[in-house]
Amino acid sequence: MSNTMSQKAAREGLGNPELFEGGVYVTKNGVAELFVQTARERQVEEAERSRERQNNALLKLIMKAKQEAEEGNTMSPEDALQRLRAARE
């Protein structure tokens, strides 16, 4: 759960990252102006987002492969190896 604090309190607490754990909305005249979180929390959030994007990309590849297989756009393992070898030359 996120907390709120005034700009003055946020400035005074900048040396104490524990105050910002879980995220804090910094307010100006009672209106949220800024959201502050610790660097560690941000890194975890970004890693989670990256994993989600990778999972979505993998799901798209799987669905595309399934569609191609259903349409008959397949090749034998030997043909695939032959194409790979030809592409390297």
Tab-separated table of N, CA, C and O in Angstrom:
chain	number	residue	atom	x	y	z
A	1	MET	N	0.850	-1.185	0.000
A	1	MET	CA	0.000	0.000	0.000
A	1	MET	C	0.887	1.237	0.000
A	1	MET	O	1.880	1.326	0.696
A	2	SER	N	0.520	2.227	-0.756
A	2	SER	CA	1.312	3.450	-0.877
A	2	SER	C	0.891	4.462	0.177
A	2	SER	O	-0.274	4.540	0.560
A	3	ASN	N	1.869	5.233	0.609
A	3	ASN	CA	1.630	6.312	1.564
A	3	ASN	C	1.688	7.644	0.835
A	3	ASN	O	2.050	7.711	-0.331
A	4	THR	N	1.362	8.694	1.553
A	4	THR	CA	1.521	10.036	1.005
A	4	THR	C	2.354	10.857	1.974
A	4	THR	O	2.364	10.595	3.177
A	5	MET	N	3.057	11.837	1.441
A	5	MET	CA	3.810	12.770	2.283
A	5	MET	C	3.971	14.077	1.524
A	5	MET	O	3.885	14.109	0.301
A	6	SER	N	4.205	15.112	2.268
A	6	SER	CA	4.372	16.433	1.657
A	6	SER	C	5.745	16.537	0.998
A	6	SER	O	6.640	15.740	1.264
A	7	GLN	N	5.899	17.539	0.145
A	7	GLN	CA	7.189	17.759	-0.506
A	7	GLN	C	8.279	18.006	0.530
A	7	GLN	O	9.389	17.497	0.416
A	8	LYS	N	7.947	18.782	1.559
A	8	LYS	CA	8.927	19.099	2.594
A	8	LYS	C	9.369	17.826	3.301
A	8	LYS	O	10.569	17.598	3.487
A	9	ALA	N	8.438	16.972	3.676
A	9	ALA	CA	8.777	15.722	4.355
A	9	ALA	C	9.605	14.819	3.442
A	9	ALA	O	10.538	14.150	3.898
A	10	ALA	N	9.271	14.809	2.152
A	10	ALA	CA	10.030	13.995	1.192
A	10	ALA	C	11.465	14.496	1.078
A	10	ALA	O	12.404	13.699	1.069
A	11	ARG	N	11.646	15.811	0.983
A	11	ARG	CA	13.009	16.383	0.905
A	11	ARG	C	13.805	16.023	2.144
A	11	ARG	O	14.973	15.654	2.056
A	12	GLU	N	13.172	16.143	3.297
A	12	GLU	CA	13.879	15.855	4.546
A	12	GLU	C	14.205	14.372	4.683
A	12	GLU	O	15.164	14.006	5.344
A	13	GLY	N	13.405	13.517	4.059
A	13	GLY	CA	13.613	12.080	4.189
A	13	GLY	C	14.409	11.446	3.081
A	13	GLY	O	14.552	10.225	3.044
A	14	LEU	N	14.953	12.246	2.154
A	14	LEU	CA	15.685	11.674	1.023
A	14	LEU	C	16.865	10.807	1.431
A	14	LEU	O	17.214	9.880	0.724
A	15	GLY	N	17.473	11.065	2.539
A	15	GLY	CA	18.605	10.263	3.004
A	15	GLY	C	18.176	8.968	3.663
A	15	GLY	O	19.020	8.175	4.061
A	16	ASN	N	16.884	8.733	3.775
A	16	ASN	CA	16.365	7.552	4.452
A	16	ASN	C	15.448	6.768	3.508
A	16	ASN	O	14.240	6.952	3.517
A	17	PRO	N	16.009	5.863	2.679
A	17	PRO	CA	15.209	5.159	1.684
A	17	PRO	C	14.078	4.318	2.279
A	17	PRO	O	13.096	4.038	1.608
A	18	GLU	N	14.216	3.921	3.541
A	18	GLU	CA	13.166	3.114	4.172
A	18	GLU	C	11.824	3.853	4.190
A	18	GLU	O	10.765	3.230	4.164
A	19	LEU	N	11.866	5.181	4.226
A	19	LEU	CA	10.627	5.963	4.231
A	19	LEU	C	9.839	5.792	2.938
A	19	LEU	O	8.619	5.965	2.917
A	20	PHE	N	10.536	5.432	1.853
A	20	PHE	CA	9.899	5.355	0.544
A	20	PHE	C	9.576	3.929	0.115
A	20	PHE	O	9.094	3.712	-0.988
A	21	GLU	N	9.841	2.954	0.991
A	21	GLU	CA	9.545	1.559	0.652
A	21	GLU	C	8.056	1.382	0.437
A	21	GLU	O	7.238	1.906	1.189
A	22	GLY	N	7.726	0.648	-0.607
A	22	GLY	CA	6.323	0.436	-0.941
A	22	GLY	C	5.757	1.549	-1.803
A	22	GLY	O	4.624	1.473	-2.255
A	23	GLY	N	6.531	2.582	-2.032
A	23	GLY	CA	6.096	3.712	-2.849
A	23	GLY	C	5.396	4.770	-2.024
A	23	GLY	O	4.647	4.469	-1.101
A	24	VAL	N	5.671	6.012	-2.347
A	24	VAL	CA	5.094	7.149	-1.623
A	24	VAL	C	4.655	8.202	-2.637
A	24	VAL	O	5.406	8.558	-3.548
A	25	TYR	N	3.438	8.680	-2.479
A	25	TYR	CA	2.956	9.803	-3.282
A	25	TYR	C	3.365	11.082	-2.566
A	25	TYR	O	3.038	11.272	-1.394
A	26	VAL	N	4.101	11.934	-3.262
A	26	VAL	CA	4.504	13.224	-2.708
A	26	VAL	C	3.446	14.234	-3.139
A	26	VAL	O	3.115	14.332	-4.325
A	27	THR	N	2.929	14.969	-2.175
A	27	THR	CA	1.825	15.882	-2.462
A	27	THR	C	2.258	17.343	-2.376
A	27	THR	O	3.205	17.694	-1.680
A	28	LYS	N	1.534	18.161	-3.114
A	28	LYS	CA	1.701	19.609	-3.067
A	28	LYS	C	0.295	20.167	-2.905
A	28	LYS	O	-0.565	19.931	-3.764
A	29	ASN	N	0.081	20.862	-1.809
A	29	ASN	CA	-1.243	21.392	-1.482
A	29	ASN	C	-2.312	20.303	-1.501
A	29	ASN	O	-3.423	20.489	-1.970
A	30	GLY	N	-1.932	19.107	-1.015
A	30	GLY	CA	-2.879	18.009	-0.911
A	30	GLY	C	-3.128	17.242	-2.190
A	30	GLY	O	-3.910	16.307	-2.214
A	31	VAL	N	-2.448	17.611	-3.277
A	31	VAL	CA	-2.637	16.940	-4.564
A	31	VAL	C	-1.360	16.152	-4.888
A	31	VAL	O	-0.261	16.701	-4.822
A	32	ALA	N	-1.519	14.875	-5.255
A	32	ALA	CA	-0.357	14.037	-5.587
A	32	ALA	C	0.355	14.606	-6.811
A	32	ALA	O	-0.253	14.829	-7.849
A	33	GLU	N	1.640	14.874	-6.673
A	33	GLU	CA	2.444	15.443	-7.756
A	33	GLU	C	3.513	14.475	-8.256
A	33	GLU	O	3.967	14.593	-9.380
A	34	LEU	N	3.903	13.535	-7.406
A	34	LEU	CA	5.056	12.700	-7.711
A	34	LEU	C	4.904	11.374	-6.987
A	34	LEU	O	4.340	11.322	-5.893
A	35	PHE	N	5.406	10.292	-7.593
A	35	PHE	CA	5.432	8.991	-6.934
A	35	PHE	C	6.882	8.581	-6.794
A	35	PHE	O	7.633	8.573	-7.778
A	36	VAL	N	7.319	8.245	-5.587
A	36	VAL	CA	8.709	7.896	-5.316
A	36	VAL	C	8.753	6.481	-4.756
A	36	VAL	O	7.957	6.117	-3.903
A	37	GLN	N	9.700	5.679	-5.284
A	37	GLN	CA	9.914	4.339	-4.750
A	37	GLN	C	11.409	4.077	-4.717
A	37	GLN	O	12.190	4.774	-5.362
A	38	THR	N	11.809	3.056	-3.978
A	38	THR	CA	13.232	2.760	-3.860
A	38	THR	C	13.735	2.164	-5.170
A	38	THR	O	12.973	1.602	-5.963
A	39	ALA	N	15.035	2.282	-5.392
A	39	ALA	CA	15.648	1.754	-6.619
A	39	ALA	C	15.472	0.239	-6.680
A	39	ALA	O	15.210	-0.318	-7.753
A	40	ARG	N	15.586	-0.425	-5.554
A	40	ARG	CA	15.425	-1.877	-5.513
A	40	ARG	C	14.030	-2.280	-5.975
A	40	ARG	O	13.865	-3.184	-6.792
A	41	GLU	N	13.027	-1.588	-5.472
A	41	GLU	CA	11.654	-1.881	-5.880
A	41	GLU	C	11.445	-1.616	-7.368
A	41	GLU	O	10.753	-2.368	-8.056
A	42	ARG	N	12.055	-0.575	-7.866
A	42	ARG	CA	11.934	-0.246	-9.291
A	42	ARG	C	12.578	-1.323	-10.147
A	42	ARG	O	12.051	-1.715	-11.188
A	43	GLN	N	13.747	-1.830	-9.719
A	43	GLN	CA	14.427	-2.878	-10.463
A	43	GLN	C	13.582	-4.153	-10.502
A	43	GLN	O	13.473	-4.797	-11.546
A	44	VAL	N	12.967	-4.497	-9.386
A	44	VAL	CA	12.096	-5.671	-9.331
A	44	VAL	C	10.906	-5.477	-10.272
A	44	VAL	O	10.531	-6.385	-11.016
A	45	GLU	N	10.333	-4.288	-10.252
A	45	GLU	CA	9.191	-3.971	-11.119
A	45	GLU	C	9.573	-4.076	-12.594
A	45	GLU	O	8.831	-4.650	-13.396
A	46	GLU	N	10.736	-3.549	-12.961
A	46	GLU	CA	11.179	-3.606	-14.352
A	46	GLU	C	11.495	-5.032	-14.784
A	46	GLU	O	11.198	-5.429	-15.915
A	47	ALA	N	12.098	-5.828	-13.892
A	47	ALA	CA	12.391	-7.230	-14.209
A	47	ALA	C	11.091	-8.001	-14.424
A	47	ALA	O	10.997	-8.828	-15.344
A	48	GLU	N	10.101	-7.726	-13.612
A	48	GLU	CA	8.799	-8.367	-13.750
A	48	GLU	C	8.156	-8.010	-15.095
A	48	GLU	O	7.625	-8.870	-15.795
A	49	ARG	N	8.217	-6.745	-15.458
A	49	ARG	CA	7.674	-6.289	-16.734
A	49	ARG	C	8.406	-6.948	-17.910
A	49	ARG	O	7.792	-7.331	-18.901
A	50	SER	N	9.720	-7.066	-17.789
A	50	SER	CA	10.518	-7.687	-18.839
A	50	SER	C	10.139	-9.159	-18.999
A	50	SER	O	9.983	-9.644	-20.131
A	51	ARG	N	9.974	-9.873	-17.878
A	51	ARG	CA	9.550	-11.272	-17.939
A	51	ARG	C	8.181	-11.397	-18.601
A	51	ARG	O	7.951	-12.289	-19.422
A	52	GLU	N	7.290	-10.491	-18.277
A	52	GLU	CA	5.956	-10.513	-18.864
A	52	GLU	C	6.017	-10.294	-20.374
A	52	GLU	O	5.339	-10.990	-21.140
A	53	ARG	N	6.850	-9.350	-20.825
A	53	ARG	CA	6.999	-9.107	-22.266
A	53	ARG	C	7.584	-10.336	-22.964
A	53	ARG	O	7.146	-10.713	-24.057
A	54	GLN	N	8.582	-10.971	-22.343
A	54	GLN	CA	9.186	-12.165	-22.923
A	54	GLN	C	8.170	-13.299	-23.005
A	54	GLN	O	8.109	-14.021	-24.008
A	55	ASN	N	7.363	-13.460	-21.949
A	55	ASN	CA	6.336	-14.499	-21.960
A	55	ASN	C	5.318	-14.245	-23.062
A	55	ASN	O	4.896	-15.175	-23.755
A	56	ASN	N	4.917	-12.991	-23.239
A	56	ASN	CA	3.971	-12.654	-24.303
A	56	ASN	C	4.569	-12.922	-25.679
A	56	ASN	O	3.879	-13.433	-26.573
A	57	ALA	N	5.832	-12.588	-25.863
A	57	ALA	CA	6.496	-12.834	-27.146
A	57	ALA	C	6.575	-14.337	-27.426
A	57	ALA	O	6.323	-14.781	-28.552
A	58	LEU	N	6.891	-15.121	-26.397
A	58	LEU	CA	6.962	-16.568	-26.565
A	58	LEU	C	5.590	-17.138	-26.910
A	58	LEU	O	5.463	-17.994	-27.801
A	59	LEU	N	4.558	-16.644	-26.262
A	59	LEU	CA	3.200	-17.096	-26.554
A	59	LEU	C	2.823	-16.780	-28.006
A	59	LEU	O	2.231	-17.618	-28.699
A	60	LYS	N	3.194	-15.594	-28.481
A	60	LYS	CA	2.919	-15.231	-29.876
A	60	LYS	C	3.640	-16.175	-30.838
A	60	LYS	O	3.076	-16.587	-31.849
A	61	LEU	N	4.898	-16.506	-30.527
A	61	LEU	CA	5.643	-17.436	-31.379
A	61	LEU	C	4.984	-18.811	-31.397
A	61	LEU	O	4.878	-19.452	-32.450
A	62	ILE	N	4.545	-19.259	-30.242
A	62	ILE	CA	3.887	-20.562	-30.164
A	62	ILE	C	2.599	-20.562	-30.979
A	62	ILE	O	2.317	-21.500	-31.722
A	63	MET	N	1.818	-19.503	-30.848
A	63	MET	CA	0.558	-19.415	-31.587
A	63	MET	C	0.812	-19.357	-33.092
A	63	MET	O	0.097	-19.974	-33.875
A	64	LYS	N	1.847	-18.635	-33.499
A	64	LYS	CA	2.199	-18.544	-34.922
A	64	LYS	C	2.640	-19.916	-35.435
A	64	LYS	O	2.232	-20.338	-36.524
A	65	ALA	N	3.439	-20.634	-34.666
A	65	ALA	CA	3.893	-21.964	-35.065
A	65	ALA	C	2.713	-22.924	-35.168
A	65	ALA	O	2.629	-23.725	-36.112
A	66	LYS	N	1.797	-22.834	-34.235
A	66	LYS	CA	0.607	-23.692	-34.263
A	66	LYS	C	-0.224	-23.402	-35.511
A	66	LYS	O	-0.676	-24.327	-36.194
A	67	GLN	N	-0.396	-22.109	-35.816
A	67	GLN	CA	-1.160	-21.710	-36.999
A	67	GLN	C	-0.494	-22.236	-38.271
A	67	GLN	O	-1.164	-22.778	-39.163
A	68	GLU	N	0.814	-22.097	-38.364
A	68	GLU	CA	1.533	-22.579	-39.540
A	68	GLU	C	1.435	-24.089	-39.672
A	68	GLU	O	1.290	-24.623	-40.772
A	69	ALA	N	1.487	-24.802	-38.548
A	69	ALA	CA	1.357	-26.263	-38.583
A	69	ALA	C	-0.037	-26.663	-39.051
A	69	ALA	O	-0.185	-27.604	-39.844
A	70	GLU	N	-1.049	-25.947	-38.582
A	70	GLU	CA	-2.420	-26.244	-39.002
A	70	GLU	C	-2.620	-25.981	-40.489
A	70	GLU	O	-3.412	-26.654	-41.154
A	71	GLU	N	-1.905	-24.986	-41.025
A	71	GLU	CA	-2.008	-24.640	-42.442
A	71	GLU	C	-1.137	-25.549	-43.312
A	71	GLU	O	-1.151	-25.442	-44.531
A	72	GLY	N	-0.356	-26.405	-42.671
A	72	GLY	CA	0.500	-27.319	-43.420
A	72	GLY	C	1.839	-26.729	-43.801
A	72	GLY	O	2.562	-27.312	-44.612
A	73	ASN	N	2.181	-25.598	-43.274
A	73	ASN	CA	3.472	-24.960	-43.565
A	73	ASN	C	4.543	-25.537	-42.641
A	73	ASN	O	5.051	-24.875	-41.748
A	74	THR	N	4.871	-26.812	-42.872
A	74	THR	CA	5.866	-27.473	-42.031
A	74	THR	C	6.966	-28.045	-42.915
A	74	THR	O	6.829	-28.117	-44.142
A	75	MET	N	8.055	-28.474	-42.303
A	75	MET	CA	9.136	-29.134	-43.035
A	75	MET	C	9.751	-30.176	-42.123
A	75	MET	O	9.642	-30.090	-40.891
A	76	SER	N	10.390	-31.122	-42.717
A	76	SER	CA	11.029	-32.189	-41.946
A	76	SER	C	12.282	-31.625	-41.269
A	76	SER	O	12.840	-30.615	-41.713
A	77	PRO	N	12.740	-32.300	-40.216
A	77	PRO	CA	13.980	-31.849	-39.559
A	77	PRO	C	15.167	-31.817	-40.528
A	77	PRO	O	16.009	-30.921	-40.455
A	78	GLU	N	15.213	-32.764	-41.452
A	78	GLU	CA	16.303	-32.804	-42.424
A	78	GLU	C	16.263	-31.580	-43.345
A	78	GLU	O	17.294	-30.973	-43.629
A	79	ASP	N	15.055	-31.213	-43.783
A	79	ASP	CA	14.904	-30.023	-44.634
A	79	ASP	C	15.304	-28.754	-43.873
A	79	ASP	O	15.937	-27.855	-44.437
A	80	ALA	N	14.922	-28.690	-42.611
A	80	ALA	CA	15.261	-27.520	-41.792
A	80	ALA	C	16.775	-27.390	-41.649
A	80	ALA	O	17.334	-26.285	-41.789
A	81	LEU	N	17.464	-28.514	-41.383
A	81	LEU	CA	18.930	-28.489	-41.273
A	81	LEU	C	19.572	-28.084	-42.593
A	81	LEU	O	20.537	-27.321	-42.620
A	82	GLN	N	19.030	-28.586	-43.680
A	82	GLN	CA	19.572	-28.247	-44.988
A	82	GLN	C	19.432	-26.748	-45.265
A	82	GLN	O	20.372	-26.107	-45.756
A	83	ARG	N	18.290	-26.178	-44.918
A	83	ARG	CA	18.088	-24.733	-45.115
A	83	ARG	C	19.045	-23.916	-44.237
A	83	ARG	O	19.580	-22.900	-44.676
A	84	LEU	N	19.236	-24.363	-43.005
A	84	LEU	CA	20.157	-23.660	-42.099
A	84	LEU	C	21.577	-23.696	-42.643
A	84	LEU	O	22.282	-22.681	-42.623
A	85	ARG	N	21.994	-24.855	-43.108
A	85	ARG	CA	23.361	-24.980	-43.651
A	85	ARG	C	23.527	-24.107	-44.900
A	85	ARG	O	24.561	-23.474	-45.082
A	86	ALA	N	22.511	-24.078	-45.735
A	86	ALA	CA	22.578	-23.271	-46.963
A	86	ALA	C	22.634	-21.786	-46.620
A	86	ALA	O	23.318	-21.015	-47.295
A	87	ALA	N	21.933	-21.382	-45.569
A	87	ALA	CA	21.919	-19.959	-45.175
A	87	ALA	C	23.279	-19.525	-44.630
A	87	ALA	O	23.646	-18.355	-44.745
A	88	ARG	N	24.025	-20.448	-44.052
A	88	ARG	CA	25.340	-20.118	-43.478
A	88	ARG	C	26.397	-19.929	-44.564
A	88	ARG	O	27.420	-19.287	-44.351
A	89	GLU	N	26.184	-20.527	-45.710
A	89	GLU	CA	27.201	-20.478	-46.784
A	89	GLU	C	27.184	-19.192	-47.524
A	89	GLU	O	26.452	-18.354	-47.585
